[in-house]
Short mmCIF file of C-alpha atoms in Angstrom, two decimals:
data_model
loop_
_atom_site.label_atom_id
_atom_site.label_comp_id
_atom_site.label_asym_id
_atom_site.label_seq_id
_atom_site.Cartn_x
_atom_site.Cartn_y
_atom_site.Cartn_z
CA MET A 1 -15.81 2.98 -34.52
CA THR A 2 -12.46 4.93 -34.27
CA ALA A 3 -10.64 3.77 -31.23
CA PRO A 4 -9.90 6.55 -28.52
CA SER A 5 -6.75 7.77 -27.21
CA ILE A 6 -6.68 6.87 -23.55
CA ALA A 7 -4.58 8.35 -20.89
CA ILE A 8 -4.63 6.55 -17.50
CA VAL A 9 -2.79 8.62 -14.48
CA GLY A 10 -1.16 6.16 -12.07
CA ALA A 11 0.94 2.99 -12.96
CA GLY A 12 -0.29 1.07 -9.76
CA PRO A 13 -2.35 -2.21 -9.76
CA SER A 14 -5.75 -0.17 -10.71
CA GLY A 15 -4.31 1.62 -13.57
CA CYS A 16 -2.62 -1.41 -14.98
CA TYR A 17 -5.90 -3.49 -14.69
CA LEU A 18 -7.70 -0.81 -16.32
CA ALA A 19 -5.18 -0.58 -19.21
CA GLN A 20 -5.54 -4.42 -19.52
CA ALA A 21 -9.45 -4.40 -19.88
CA LEU A 22 -9.30 -1.45 -22.15
CA ARG A 23 -6.84 -3.32 -24.58
CA LYS A 24 -9.31 -6.14 -24.80
CA GLN A 25 -12.12 -3.57 -25.65
CA TRP A 26 -9.86 -1.88 -28.44
CA ALA A 27 -6.92 -3.63 -29.99
CA GLU A 28 -5.94 -0.43 -31.87
CA ALA A 29 -6.53 2.11 -29.16
CA ARG A 30 -3.53 4.39 -28.19
CA ILE A 31 -3.34 3.68 -24.65
CA ASP A 32 -0.86 5.42 -22.24
CA ILE A 33 -0.37 5.00 -18.44
CA ILE A 34 1.28 8.12 -16.57
CA ASP A 35 3.07 8.19 -13.28
CA ARG A 36 4.65 10.79 -11.30
CA LEU A 37 7.69 8.58 -10.51
CA PRO A 38 10.08 7.07 -13.03
CA VAL A 39 9.09 3.59 -11.96
CA PRO A 40 5.78 1.72 -12.48
CA PHE A 41 3.46 -0.57 -10.31
CA GLY A 42 2.70 1.90 -7.39
CA LEU A 43 1.18 -0.14 -4.45
CA VAL A 44 2.74 -3.23 -5.79
CA ARG A 45 6.16 -1.88 -5.57
CA TYR A 46 5.76 0.47 -2.51
CA GLY A 47 2.70 -0.74 -0.68
CA VAL A 48 3.10 -4.40 -0.36
CA ALA A 49 5.32 -5.69 2.51
CA PRO A 50 8.87 -6.26 1.18
CA ASP A 51 9.12 -9.68 2.83
CA HIS A 52 6.19 -10.68 0.73
CA PRO A 53 7.88 -10.97 -2.69
CA GLY A 54 5.18 -13.47 -4.02
CA THR A 55 2.64 -10.80 -3.75
CA LYS A 56 4.78 -8.42 -5.82
CA ALA A 57 4.96 -11.20 -8.61
CA VAL A 58 1.83 -9.83 -10.36
CA THR A 59 4.22 -7.09 -11.83
CA ARG A 60 5.48 -9.92 -14.18
CA GLN A 61 1.76 -9.93 -15.79
CA PHE A 62 1.68 -6.10 -15.79
CA GLU A 63 5.06 -5.72 -17.55
CA ARG A 64 3.40 -7.70 -20.52
CA LEU A 65 1.18 -4.57 -21.11
CA PHE A 66 4.16 -2.53 -21.93
CA GLU A 67 6.40 -5.21 -23.71
CA ARG A 68 3.43 -7.06 -25.63
CA ASP A 69 0.39 -5.12 -25.70
CA GLY A 70 1.38 -1.72 -26.81
CA ILE A 71 0.63 0.21 -23.79
CA GLY A 72 2.84 3.33 -23.17
CA PHE A 73 4.42 4.15 -19.96
CA HIS A 74 5.50 7.83 -19.37
CA GLY A 75 6.97 8.35 -15.99
CA ASN A 76 7.98 11.41 -14.27
CA LEU A 77 5.11 13.44 -15.00
CA ALA A 78 2.77 14.67 -12.09
CA LEU A 79 -0.38 16.19 -12.46
CA GLY A 80 -0.46 19.68 -10.94
CA ARG A 81 3.34 20.02 -11.41
CA ASP A 82 4.01 19.13 -15.05
CA LEU A 83 0.67 18.90 -16.43
CA ALA A 84 -2.67 20.38 -15.63
CA LEU A 85 -5.58 17.96 -15.77
CA ASP A 86 -7.26 20.05 -18.60
CA GLU A 87 -4.13 20.12 -20.68
CA LEU A 88 -4.20 16.01 -20.43
CA ARG A 89 -7.91 16.10 -21.22
CA GLU A 90 -7.50 18.20 -24.40
CA ALA A 91 -4.69 15.81 -25.47
CA TYR A 92 -6.48 12.46 -25.12
CA ASP A 93 -10.20 11.46 -25.87
CA VAL A 94 -10.55 9.59 -22.38
CA VAL A 95 -8.49 10.28 -19.09
CA ALA A 96 -8.93 7.72 -16.21
CA LEU A 97 -7.45 8.77 -12.85
CA ALA A 98 -6.10 5.66 -10.78
CA THR A 99 -3.93 7.35 -8.52
CA GLY A 100 -5.03 5.39 -5.31
CA LEU A 101 -5.12 6.94 -1.74
CA ALA A 102 -1.78 7.07 -0.06
CA ALA A 103 -2.51 9.50 3.11
CA ASP A 104 -2.79 7.56 6.36
CA ARG A 105 -6.33 8.42 8.02
CA ARG A 106 -5.95 9.93 11.43
CA LEU A 107 -7.37 8.55 14.61
CA GLY A 108 -9.40 11.97 15.19
CA ILE A 109 -8.66 11.87 18.99
CA PRO A 110 -6.90 14.07 21.23
CA GLY A 111 -2.91 13.82 21.01
CA ASP A 112 -3.23 12.02 17.57
CA ASP A 113 -0.87 14.78 16.11
CA LEU A 114 2.04 14.18 18.80
CA PRO A 115 5.16 13.55 17.76
CA GLY A 116 5.84 9.49 17.82
CA VAL A 117 2.70 8.94 16.05
CA TYR A 118 3.31 7.37 12.71
CA GLY A 119 1.06 5.95 9.96
CA ALA A 120 1.36 2.44 8.53
CA GLY A 121 1.33 3.40 5.13
CA ALA A 122 4.18 5.93 5.42
CA LEU A 123 6.23 3.21 7.29
CA THR A 124 5.66 0.54 4.67
CA ARG A 125 6.81 2.88 2.08
CA ARG A 126 10.00 3.73 3.80
CA LEU A 127 10.52 -0.05 4.28
CA ASN A 128 10.04 -0.26 0.56
CA ASP A 129 12.55 2.65 0.05
CA HIS A 130 10.04 4.93 -1.59
CA PRO A 131 11.65 8.18 -2.66
CA ASP A 132 9.13 10.33 -0.83
CA GLU A 133 9.83 8.67 2.59
CA GLN A 134 13.56 9.06 2.73
CA GLY A 135 13.37 11.67 5.48
CA LEU A 136 11.31 9.35 7.63
CA ARG A 137 13.41 7.82 10.39
CA PRO A 138 10.94 6.65 12.92
CA ASP A 139 11.87 6.62 16.75
CA LEU A 140 9.85 3.89 17.88
CA GLY A 141 11.61 3.49 21.32
CA ARG A 142 11.41 0.11 23.00
CA ARG A 143 7.61 0.00 23.36
CA ALA A 144 5.18 0.69 20.53
CA VAL A 145 1.42 0.43 20.15
CA ILE A 146 -0.22 -0.55 17.06
CA ILE A 147 -4.08 0.51 16.41
CA GLY A 148 -5.58 -1.50 13.71
CA GLN A 149 -5.48 -5.45 13.39
CA GLY A 150 -5.89 -5.69 9.63
CA ASN A 151 -3.57 -7.25 7.46
CA VAL A 152 -1.70 -3.96 7.18
CA GLY A 153 -1.37 -3.69 10.85
CA LEU A 154 0.04 -7.35 11.10
CA ASP A 155 2.54 -6.51 8.42
CA VAL A 156 3.89 -3.55 10.33
CA LEU A 157 4.00 -5.83 13.59
CA ARG A 158 5.71 -8.47 11.74
CA LEU A 159 8.37 -6.28 9.86
CA LEU A 160 9.04 -4.48 13.13
CA SER A 161 9.50 -7.63 15.28
CA LYS A 162 10.69 -10.18 12.86
CA PRO A 163 14.46 -11.43 13.52
CA GLU A 164 16.90 -9.72 11.02
CA ALA A 165 18.15 -13.10 9.48
CA ALA A 166 14.46 -13.88 8.71
CA PHE A 167 14.59 -11.47 5.78
CA GLU A 168 16.81 -13.43 3.65
CA GLY A 169 15.24 -13.70 0.20
CA SER A 170 13.12 -10.46 0.53
CA GLU A 171 13.49 -6.99 -1.17
CA LEU A 172 13.86 -5.26 2.32
CA SER A 173 17.03 -3.29 2.24
CA PRO A 174 19.34 -3.38 5.25
CA GLU A 175 19.10 0.59 5.10
CA ALA A 176 15.53 0.66 5.29
CA LEU A 177 15.47 -1.87 8.00
CA ALA A 178 18.14 0.03 10.07
CA ALA A 179 16.05 3.33 9.36
CA CYS A 180 12.86 1.77 10.83
CA ARG A 181 14.66 -0.30 13.61
CA ALA A 182 17.41 1.81 15.03
CA LYS A 183 16.91 -0.29 18.24
CA PRO A 184 15.04 -3.53 18.82
CA LEU A 185 11.49 -3.59 20.23
CA ALA A 186 10.87 -5.05 23.61
CA ARG A 187 7.27 -5.01 23.33
CA LEU A 188 4.28 -4.53 20.74
CA ASP A 189 0.76 -3.91 21.60
CA ILE A 190 -1.66 -4.45 18.77
CA VAL A 191 -5.10 -3.18 19.50
CA GLY A 192 -8.28 -3.34 17.69
CA ARG A 193 -12.12 -2.49 17.98
CA SER A 194 -13.29 -5.98 16.91
CA SER A 195 -13.34 -9.13 18.89
CA ALA A 196 -10.87 -11.84 17.92
CA ALA A 197 -13.29 -13.60 15.81
CA GLU A 198 -13.89 -10.45 13.77
CA ALA A 199 -10.57 -9.14 13.51
CA LYS A 200 -9.75 -7.90 9.93
CA CYS A 201 -6.54 -10.12 9.55
CA ASP A 202 -6.30 -13.23 7.60
CA ALA A 203 -5.38 -16.65 9.45
CA ALA A 204 -2.53 -17.13 7.02
CA MET A 205 -1.04 -13.87 8.38
CA LEU A 206 -1.24 -14.94 11.95
CA ARG A 207 0.30 -18.42 11.07
CA GLU A 208 3.19 -16.66 9.37
CA LEU A 209 3.67 -14.76 12.93
CA GLY A 210 3.70 -17.92 14.62
CA ARG A 211 6.71 -19.40 12.45
CA LEU A 212 8.95 -16.57 13.68
CA ALA A 213 11.76 -17.23 16.04
CA GLY A 214 12.24 -15.12 19.26
CA LEU A 215 8.67 -13.73 19.74
CA SER A 216 6.33 -14.28 22.49
CA PHE A 217 2.50 -13.92 22.13
CA HIS A 218 0.08 -12.82 24.79
CA PHE A 219 -3.75 -12.11 25.04
CA ALA A 220 -5.23 -9.93 27.43
CA ALA A 221 -8.48 -12.01 27.71
CA PRO A 222 -9.22 -15.64 27.06
CA LEU A 223 -10.11 -16.45 23.52
CA PRO A 224 -13.36 -18.09 22.28
CA ALA A 225 -13.20 -21.62 21.09
CA PRO A 226 -12.70 -21.78 17.21
CA GLU A 227 -15.72 -24.42 17.14
CA SER A 228 -17.93 -22.02 18.75
CA ILE A 229 -17.97 -19.79 15.60
CA GLU A 230 -20.18 -20.92 12.43
CA ASP A 231 -18.36 -18.34 10.04
CA LYS A 232 -15.50 -20.61 8.58
CA ALA A 233 -13.04 -17.77 8.06
CA ALA A 234 -13.54 -16.36 11.68
CA SER A 235 -13.13 -19.85 13.04
CA LEU A 236 -9.93 -20.46 11.09
CA ARG A 237 -8.93 -16.88 12.41
CA LEU A 238 -9.57 -17.95 15.91
CA ALA A 239 -7.57 -21.32 15.71
CA ALA A 240 -4.73 -19.22 14.40
CA PHE A 241 -4.91 -16.88 17.39
CA HIS A 242 -5.09 -19.99 19.64
CA GLU A 243 -1.97 -21.52 18.15
CA LEU A 244 0.10 -18.37 18.91
CA ALA A 245 -1.28 -18.34 22.32
CA GLU A 246 -0.36 -22.12 22.83
CA ARG A 247 3.18 -21.41 21.61
CA HIS A 248 3.82 -19.06 24.22
CA THR A 249 2.31 -21.39 26.73
CA GLU A 250 4.37 -24.31 25.78
CA SER A 251 7.68 -22.54 25.52
CA HIS A 252 7.42 -20.50 28.87
CA THR A 253 10.07 -18.20 27.18
CA GLU A 254 10.77 -14.81 28.63
CA ASN A 255 13.71 -14.25 26.27
CA ASN A 256 15.25 -11.04 24.75
CA GLY A 257 12.80 -11.07 21.71
CA CYS A 258 9.97 -8.96 21.26
CA GLN A 259 6.48 -9.57 23.23
CA ILE A 260 3.43 -9.31 21.23
CA HIS A 261 0.38 -8.44 23.04
CA PHE A 262 -3.10 -8.61 21.29
CA HIS A 263 -6.19 -6.50 22.79
CA PHE A 264 -9.46 -6.92 21.39
CA GLY A 265 -12.70 -4.74 21.68
CA TRP A 266 -11.01 -1.56 22.43
CA THR A 267 -11.65 1.94 20.99
CA PRO A 268 -8.92 4.57 21.09
CA GLU A 269 -10.01 7.67 23.09
CA ALA A 270 -6.65 9.69 23.56
CA VAL A 271 -2.94 9.82 22.81
CA LEU A 272 -1.23 10.98 26.25
CA GLY A 273 1.61 12.93 26.19
CA GLU A 274 3.34 16.46 26.33
CA ALA A 275 6.22 16.77 23.99
CA TRP A 276 6.00 13.18 22.66
CA VAL A 277 3.87 9.99 22.91
CA GLY A 278 3.74 8.58 26.36
CA ALA A 279 0.81 6.40 26.46
CA VAL A 280 -2.51 5.47 24.81
CA ARG A 281 -5.84 5.32 26.36
CA PHE A 282 -8.86 3.05 25.18
CA HIS A 283 -12.25 2.47 26.26
CA GLY A 284 -14.43 -0.57 25.79
CA GLY A 285 -13.67 -4.17 27.06
CA GLU A 286 -16.24 -6.89 27.98
CA SER A 287 -18.72 -4.20 29.27
CA GLY A 288 -18.04 -1.42 26.89
CA ARG A 289 -17.28 1.01 29.57
CA GLU A 290 -13.88 -0.15 30.93
CA THR A 291 -10.68 1.92 30.55
CA LEU A 292 -7.31 0.56 29.16
CA GLU A 293 -4.15 2.53 29.23
CA LEU A 294 -1.14 1.16 27.57
CA ALA A 295 2.35 2.99 28.06
CA ALA A 296 3.94 3.75 24.70
CA ASP A 297 7.19 5.20 23.15
CA SER A 298 5.47 5.51 19.77
CA LEU A 299 2.08 4.85 18.23
CA ILE A 300 1.53 3.24 14.77
CA THR A 301 -1.85 3.91 12.97
CA ALA A 302 -3.13 0.96 10.60
CA ILE A 303 -6.72 2.08 10.21
CA GLY A 304 -7.00 2.87 6.50
CA PHE A 305 -6.40 5.77 4.11
CA ALA A 306 -7.83 9.24 3.74
CA GLN A 307 -10.45 9.57 1.13
CA HIS A 308 -9.30 12.47 -0.53
CA ASP A 309 -7.00 13.12 -3.74
CA PRO A 310 -6.12 16.76 -4.83
CA ASN A 311 -5.87 15.55 -8.50
CA LEU A 312 -9.70 15.10 -8.68
CA PRO A 313 -11.24 18.06 -10.49
CA GLY A 314 -12.29 20.63 -8.08
CA GLY A 315 -9.85 19.81 -5.58
CA PRO A 316 -11.27 18.06 -2.15
CA GLU A 317 -14.65 19.59 -2.36
CA ALA A 318 -15.23 17.89 -5.74
CA PRO A 319 -18.19 15.74 -6.45
CA ARG A 320 -17.70 11.95 -6.08
CA PRO A 321 -17.86 9.69 -8.97
CA ASP A 322 -21.13 8.04 -10.11
CA ASP A 323 -21.53 4.51 -9.82
CA GLN A 324 -19.77 3.56 -13.12
CA GLY A 325 -16.67 5.80 -12.26
CA ARG A 326 -17.67 8.99 -14.27
CA LEU A 327 -16.30 12.14 -13.05
CA ALA A 328 -17.17 14.11 -16.13
CA PRO A 329 -17.65 13.53 -19.78
CA GLY A 330 -14.53 11.68 -20.84
CA LEU A 331 -13.20 11.67 -17.37
CA TYR A 332 -13.37 8.61 -15.04
CA CYS A 333 -11.54 7.16 -11.84
CA THR A 334 -11.09 3.51 -10.86
CA GLY A 335 -9.64 1.56 -7.99
CA TRP A 336 -9.36 2.94 -4.27
CA LEU A 337 -9.85 6.61 -5.98
CA ARG A 338 -13.38 5.56 -7.00
CA ARG A 339 -14.64 3.36 -4.29
CA GLY A 340 -12.73 4.24 -1.18
CA PRO A 341 -9.67 2.61 0.44
CA ARG A 342 -10.82 -0.98 0.92
CA GLY A 343 -10.24 -4.26 -1.04
CA THR A 344 -7.13 -6.31 -1.99
CA ILE A 345 -5.04 -5.98 -5.15
CA PRO A 346 -6.80 -8.52 -7.02
CA GLU A 347 -10.28 -6.91 -6.40
CA ASN A 348 -9.11 -4.02 -8.37
CA ARG A 349 -9.41 -6.15 -11.59
CA GLN A 350 -13.02 -6.56 -11.41
CA ASP A 351 -13.43 -2.78 -10.47
CA ALA A 352 -11.14 -2.07 -13.68
CA ARG A 353 -13.27 -4.34 -15.92
CA ALA A 354 -16.62 -2.39 -14.91
CA VAL A 355 -14.99 1.14 -15.73
CA ALA A 356 -13.61 -0.12 -19.00
CA ALA A 357 -17.15 -1.24 -19.83
CA THR A 358 -18.39 2.10 -19.08
CA ILE A 359 -15.91 3.85 -21.07
CA ALA A 360 -16.40 1.69 -23.93
CA ALA A 361 -20.38 2.35 -23.63
CA ASP A 362 -19.74 6.16 -23.64
CA SER A 363 -17.30 6.21 -26.44
CA THR A 364 -19.85 5.38 -28.94
CA LYS A 365 -21.59 8.50 -28.00
CA ARG A 366 -18.70 11.16 -28.22
CA PRO A 367 -16.48 12.27 -31.09
CA LEU A 368 -12.95 10.80 -30.95
CA GLY A 369 -9.66 11.59 -32.56
CA ARG A 370 -7.58 13.40 -30.28
CA PRO A 371 -3.98 12.71 -30.88
CA GLY A 372 -2.70 11.66 -27.12
CA PHE A 373 0.86 12.07 -25.94
CA ALA A 374 2.15 13.86 -28.75
CA ALA A 375 -0.32 16.74 -28.20
CA LEU A 376 0.97 17.49 -24.57
CA PRO A 377 3.25 20.45 -23.85
CA ALA A 378 6.81 19.88 -25.19
CA ALA A 379 8.13 20.35 -21.68
CA ALA A 380 6.08 17.55 -20.27
CA ILE A 381 7.25 15.20 -23.24
CA ALA A 382 10.90 16.08 -22.72
CA ARG A 383 10.90 15.24 -19.06
CA ALA A 384 8.98 11.90 -19.38
CA THR A 385 10.63 8.59 -18.69
CA ASP A 386 9.73 5.48 -20.53
CA PHE A 387 9.57 1.82 -20.00
CA ALA A 388 12.88 1.27 -21.32
CA GLY A 389 14.19 3.46 -18.54
CA TRP A 390 12.36 1.39 -16.13
CA LYS A 391 13.96 -1.78 -17.26
CA ARG A 392 17.43 -0.07 -17.05
CA ILE A 393 16.37 0.82 -13.21
CA GLN A 394 15.35 -2.76 -12.63
CA ALA A 395 18.50 -4.32 -13.91
CA VAL A 396 20.75 -1.95 -11.80
CA GLU A 397 18.55 -2.79 -8.49
CA ALA A 398 19.09 -6.56 -9.30
CA ALA A 399 22.67 -6.12 -9.99
CA GLU A 400 23.27 -4.33 -6.61
CA ALA A 401 21.28 -6.68 -4.50
CA PRO A 402 23.03 -7.59 -0.94
CA THR A 403 23.94 -10.95 -0.08
CA GLY A 404 20.46 -12.45 0.83
CA ARG A 405 18.42 -9.96 -0.95
CA LEU A 406 16.39 -10.10 -4.20
CA CYS A 407 17.42 -6.50 -5.24
CA ARG A 408 18.36 -3.22 -3.70
CA ARG A 409 15.58 -0.54 -4.56
CA ILE A 410 17.08 2.74 -5.26
CA PRO A 411 15.43 5.44 -2.91
CA ASP A 412 17.17 8.40 -4.54
CA LEU A 413 14.75 10.08 -7.07
CA ALA A 414 17.73 11.74 -8.71
CA ARG A 415 19.30 8.55 -9.21
CA LEU A 416 16.41 6.86 -10.67
CA LEU A 417 15.94 9.52 -13.10
CA GLU A 418 19.65 9.38 -13.99
CA ILE A 419 19.45 5.57 -14.96
CA ALA A 420 16.02 6.12 -16.75
CA GLN A 421 16.83 8.88 -18.81
CA ALA A 422 20.50 7.58 -19.80
CA THR A 423 20.98 7.12 -23.42
CA PRO A 424 20.63 3.29 -24.41
CA VAL A 425 23.69 1.71 -25.71
CA GLY A 426 23.58 2.05 -29.42
CA GLY A 427 21.83 5.11 -29.28
CA PRO A 428 18.28 6.25 -28.50
#
C-alpha cells in the first residue's frame, strides 16, 4: 500500500506522540507537524511548571522525531490565519488535529468575570514566557484564593509562594516571576470541593511543598487518619497533608513567609466585589449547608479547561469525534481535543497509539497520493519556520540563561521569528 501524506496540527505532546506512533505504522510516510508558533512542544514548553525541568525532559525524546525519524516541523502556521483547514485537507491524505485545549474553564457563578480573577492556565503560560501572555501582569495583592486542589492548583500555589532563591536550576525567568509576584503574598487559601482524602493532587506535590522554607500550613478542620483509608493513593495523600500540618505545629512560626490555608469540601457560590475581587463565598462544609466567606485581593481558578476549539470543522457547534477520533473522512483528532481536558502527558501516548491504529485501518480503504506540504499555498510555505530554526532559538535561549537558570525563554514573538528565519551560517 502507498504510504499516506499526513499533517498533524499541534506540536505538543499529543501531536508528537501521534507522529511517533504513525512513523511505526509507515516508515516511508511523509509526516509533518504544523504549529502556529515557531517553537515546538506546546504544553511541555508552556504548560508544565517552569520549576519542574525534569518533567520537560520528554522533549529530548520528541526531538528525535525531527532529527532521526524524518518528521517535518513547520512552525509559524496557524489554521484560520495562514491556512484554511480545507486547504490542508486538499494537500494531505490525512489531517490530525492535536491542538489541545488552552482556555481556562470559568466557574460559572456570579462575579467570576470581575477584575482580579485569573485562570491558572494563563498564569502558568505567563510564568513560562509564552508570547501570547506577555500583556498579563496579574495584580494578586497580599491575599489570594485558589479554587481547585489538583496538581495545577498546587503548581500555581507553589510558584506564587516559593522563596525566590529556591528557583535556582529552574527555567523560570526573573522577569516572568517579577510580573506575577510584584509583591509577596501574605496568605494563600486553596479550596476544593473534595475531601482531603479525595483531593485531586499527588502526594509527591504536597511533599515538595513541605520542603520549602518560609511557609506555614494551616487546615480549617481536623484531617482523617491516613490508616483509616483503604485506598493507597488517598492514604498517601492524607499522610502528606498530615506532614504539612505537623510541620507548622512543630515550628510555631508566624514569620514573614506566606501562610497556606487548605479548605476541603467547599463549592464556590459567588465572587464578591464591585470594581475588583473582594471576597469569595462558598457553601458546603461538614453539613453541606454551611457558608464560608474568604477575603481575597485576587482569585485564581484551577478547575480545568474549556472543551472548545475553533479549529474543529463547523466551529463550536461541530460534532464531536467518534470513539476512534474520527471527525470526517481523512480528518482525526487526538489528545485533549478528542477526549477532553483530563489525563497527564504520558497518558496522551496511549491515546495517540489508538488514533494511529484507526488512521492506519482507514487508509486501506481510501485513495492516497496527495503531495503534502509542497501543495500548500505559496504564502504559507514562505512564512513557515523549520526545525533548524527551532534549534537556533534553543541555542540562544541557553546562551542567554541568567545565573542560576537553565535558559532564558524568549517571550517576544518577533524575536523568535527573527532567530528562526535567519539564514544559517554557510547559506540555506
